Amino acid sequence: MEVAISRARAAGTFPAPNEPSAQQWVEIYRLMFLSRAIDDREILLKRQQKTFFQISAAGHEALQVGAALALKPGYDWFFPYYRDRALCLGLGVTPYDMMLQAVGAANDPASGGRQMPTHWSSRPLHIVSSSSSTATQLLHAVGCAEAGRYFSRHPEAAVKDPGDYREFHNVEFHGDEVVLATVGEGSTSQGEFWEALNTASNQKLPVIFMVEDNGYAISVPVEVNTPGGNISRLVANFPHFHFAEIDGNDPVASLRAFREAAAHCRAGRGPALVHGHCVRLYSHSLSDDDRLYRCAAEREADALCDPIARMRSRLIAEGILTAAEAAQLEHGLVHEAAEAAERALDAPLPTLESITAHVYSEDLDPTRAAFATEQPEFPAEEGGHRAAAHTMADLINSCLRDEMRHDERIVIYGEDVADASRKEALDEVKGKGGVFKLTAGLQTEFGAERVFNTPLAEANIVGRAVGYALRGMKPVVEIQFFDYIWPAMHQIHNELALLRWRSNGTWEAPAVVRVPIGGYLTGGAIYHSQSGESVFTHIPGLRVVFPSNALDANGLLRTAIRCDDPVLFLEHKRLYRETYGRALYPGPEFAIPFGRAKIVRPGSEITLVTYGALVPRALQAAQQAERLHAIDVEILDLRTLNPYDWDAIATSVRRTNRVIVAHEDMLSWGYGAEIAARIADELFDELDAPVRRIGAMDTFVAYQPKLEDAILPQPETILNAIVDLKRY
Ligand SMILES: Cc1ncc(C[n+]2csc(CCOP(=O)(O)OP(=O)(O)O)c2C)c(N)n1
Ligand SMILES: [Mg+2]
């Protein structure tokens, strides 16, 4: 990819004195004007139906150019939003790159024709791919800053290891880099804004938040979003912050404010928030018409604040340019934008074959044999005694411990996962280590920089993981209960799983999200019993794992951690300490590839496809079917739900000609619907009976055990289905 860093940027940073030289004034004006010229050209193209969407930076140019020139592209890190054209021009994105995205060209460097215009991304410049979701990027910026700090304190963690995901991630850090995250004033209403400020403040992270306050969020004026109408007043009490509230129509005020903010951050004193008041000169986007909701007088007043017109007058008044020189410069820039557009319109479009590229890592396939280090090395002895079988909880804990020893890039965090946040307590107490104790002892062994508690905010947990992972670290985070994953859903669906595809393979976030799931708890009730795995298997880019026993949990978690894709690792709470499925410790290298089902009971008459807590229940049912009805059932434990082992299902169904798909989650629109549909479609000729499904009733799980028993599938439910299906 071609990266043109503009002339003034070639030296790295914009020259330091607070008052720019004449040449610097002209450079600021050049960037501002060029940004507007590209916007205007794009609007023309959209009206000619040569492009498909347009959103402009008009009115924000001064604020953005000041920020760009105060920071160092390719050294600092940038999490912009869709209105940041002048910022990205100032960082070195070229007009041609922008036009390639506007037309959706194959070699649009930001997304290969996948994202709308102005959804920035450039790896060499450290501009991280942005989504359309407002404010999600702020948490990525926080995680990114945490990762930079971590590597500067643990430089040895940056070493590559050819055995896992680390082979494919170059780590870059300097120790004093800052992270810029930008946001509109309306989007400061998002919880993620406050969650980001919370952690940046608490951790004194070098993040500069730039609030671009144009007074409107589409049609909603600022006072509706922000009580009192001014975000600076609301955030003023966050500790460790440097705050600045500026006239965003003045590029020199902006440059000064961002230099001061960057100095505060680089010195390790904490984060900064620069609140710039600017104007939105055009409608929100070309799909909007602001005459529908703004008075004419207000729009005219904003037009008088146009930062480009003001800057032009200033240059002429100060004798830096004559009117003729300004006109000549502008003419050249309009021509530059037009020429970039013409070239982009001739660029090749993406091929249809390219659509499926970069959904998952193409470097490291977690189904491949390299992850089949099976043949566990069971020890004969442990701690001077004959080795004993361990629970699933124990073997997940030992996998986490072994992997943390093996890979210094792993950090573990979530709610209550630390042994004790107050370190002085650790001399006295045993430690918590998770509400289910899955992370017990890890903070004590690896320290509070690698194992720590977060604020009680699930989007914070997953959003930061995206930021950590895109810097090459391996966050292995915990959501305390599946029932509370929903605040993080936006981050999982629109960010974690999507980053690779939307950036056409330029960025990725291979984090692991561990989640206790499921019911059968006798009193777990509505909010501690939920299933819902099919909601996540419906997300391209996300691997979903659901082990049913201790050994599988250990081997699959190792693969989840070492692989290069984001993984949702579902752990059934009821199975954590069951007698069923205990196993000896399999050693620190035991791994199981994804996408390989296990035949937990061979049989010849009916195939029962299942996973999770239904595996032991299906086994009970199969034993009774054999004993009471002489029916021989084969049970397949899928172990991973995305990818899943279609070959194993097809092979078994071809032999038995009858199949049941059983899961704990609700029947309708559940995971089994997909498997059953595919069997009906591709194996129709093999079937002697309809495909049968088993799942929970289409309700939530009640507290009263009598109701819970009726709502969730029981061994008898499975047995009845087996007997019924054999009648065909
Ligand atoms: C999470 C989310 N909700 C809604 C939208 C639709 N949307 C796009 S931009 C926008 C307004 C944003 O206003 P503001 O943050 O002030 O930024 P501005 O566009 O004014 O620069 C809305 C509601 C979205 N993109 N993401
Ligand atoms: Mg706004």
PDB file of N, CA and C and ligand atoms in Angstrom, residues 81 184-186 212-217, ligand 2:
ATOM      1  N   TYR A  81     -13.203   8.754  13.925  1.00  0.00           N
ATOM      2  CA  TYR A  81     -14.562   8.403  13.505  1.00  0.00           C
ATOM      3  C   TYR A  81     -14.804   8.967  12.108  1.00  0.00           C
ATOM      4  N   GLY A 184     -17.901  12.434  18.227  1.00  0.00           N
ATOM      5  CA  GLY A 184     -18.813  13.582  18.164  1.00  0.00           C
ATOM      6  C   GLY A 184     -19.438  13.837  19.523  1.00  0.00           C
ATOM      7  N   GLU A 185     -19.963  15.044  19.729  1.00  0.00           N
ATOM      8  CA  GLU A 185     -20.521  15.358  21.059  1.00  0.00           C
ATOM      9  C   GLU A 185     -21.759  14.521  21.346  1.00  0.00           C
ATOM     10  N   GLY A 186     -22.539  14.176  20.312  1.00  0.00           N
ATOM     11  CA  GLY A 186     -23.730  13.359  20.559  1.00  0.00           C
ATOM     12  C   GLY A 186     -23.340  11.982  21.071  1.00  0.00           C
ATOM     13  N   GLU A 212     -15.463  16.390  19.108  1.00  0.00           N
ATOM     14  CA  GLU A 212     -15.736  17.335  18.026  1.00  0.00           C
ATOM     15  C   GLU A 212     -17.203  17.758  18.168  1.00  0.00           C
ATOM     16  N   ASP A 213     -17.388  18.907  18.767  1.00  0.00           N
ATOM     17  CA  ASP A 213     -18.733  19.346  19.167  1.00  0.00           C
ATOM     18  C   ASP A 213     -19.299  20.302  18.118  1.00  0.00           C
ATOM     19  N   ASN A 214     -20.106  19.743  17.220  1.00  0.00           N
ATOM     20  CA  ASN A 214     -20.751  20.586  16.201  1.00  0.00           C
ATOM     21  C   ASN A 214     -22.188  20.904  16.578  1.00  0.00           C
ATOM     22  N   GLY A 215     -22.584  20.532  17.797  1.00  0.00           N
ATOM     23  CA  GLY A 215     -23.889  20.931  18.304  1.00  0.00           C
ATOM     24  C   GLY A 215     -25.050  20.054  17.881  1.00  0.00           C
ATOM     25  N   TYR A 216     -24.787  19.106  17.014  1.00  0.00           N
ATOM     26  CA  TYR A 216     -25.868  18.230  16.544  1.00  0.00           C
ATOM     27  C   TYR A 216     -25.400  16.783  16.418  1.00  0.00           C
ATOM     28  N   ALA A 217     -26.312  15.870  16.721  1.00  0.00           N
ATOM     29  CA  ALA A 217     -26.134  14.453  16.395  1.00  0.00           C
ATOM     30  C   ALA A 217     -27.265  14.129  15.419  1.00  0.00           C
TER      31      ALA A 217
HETATM   32 MG    MG B   2     -22.248  16.267  16.552  1.00  0.00          MG
END
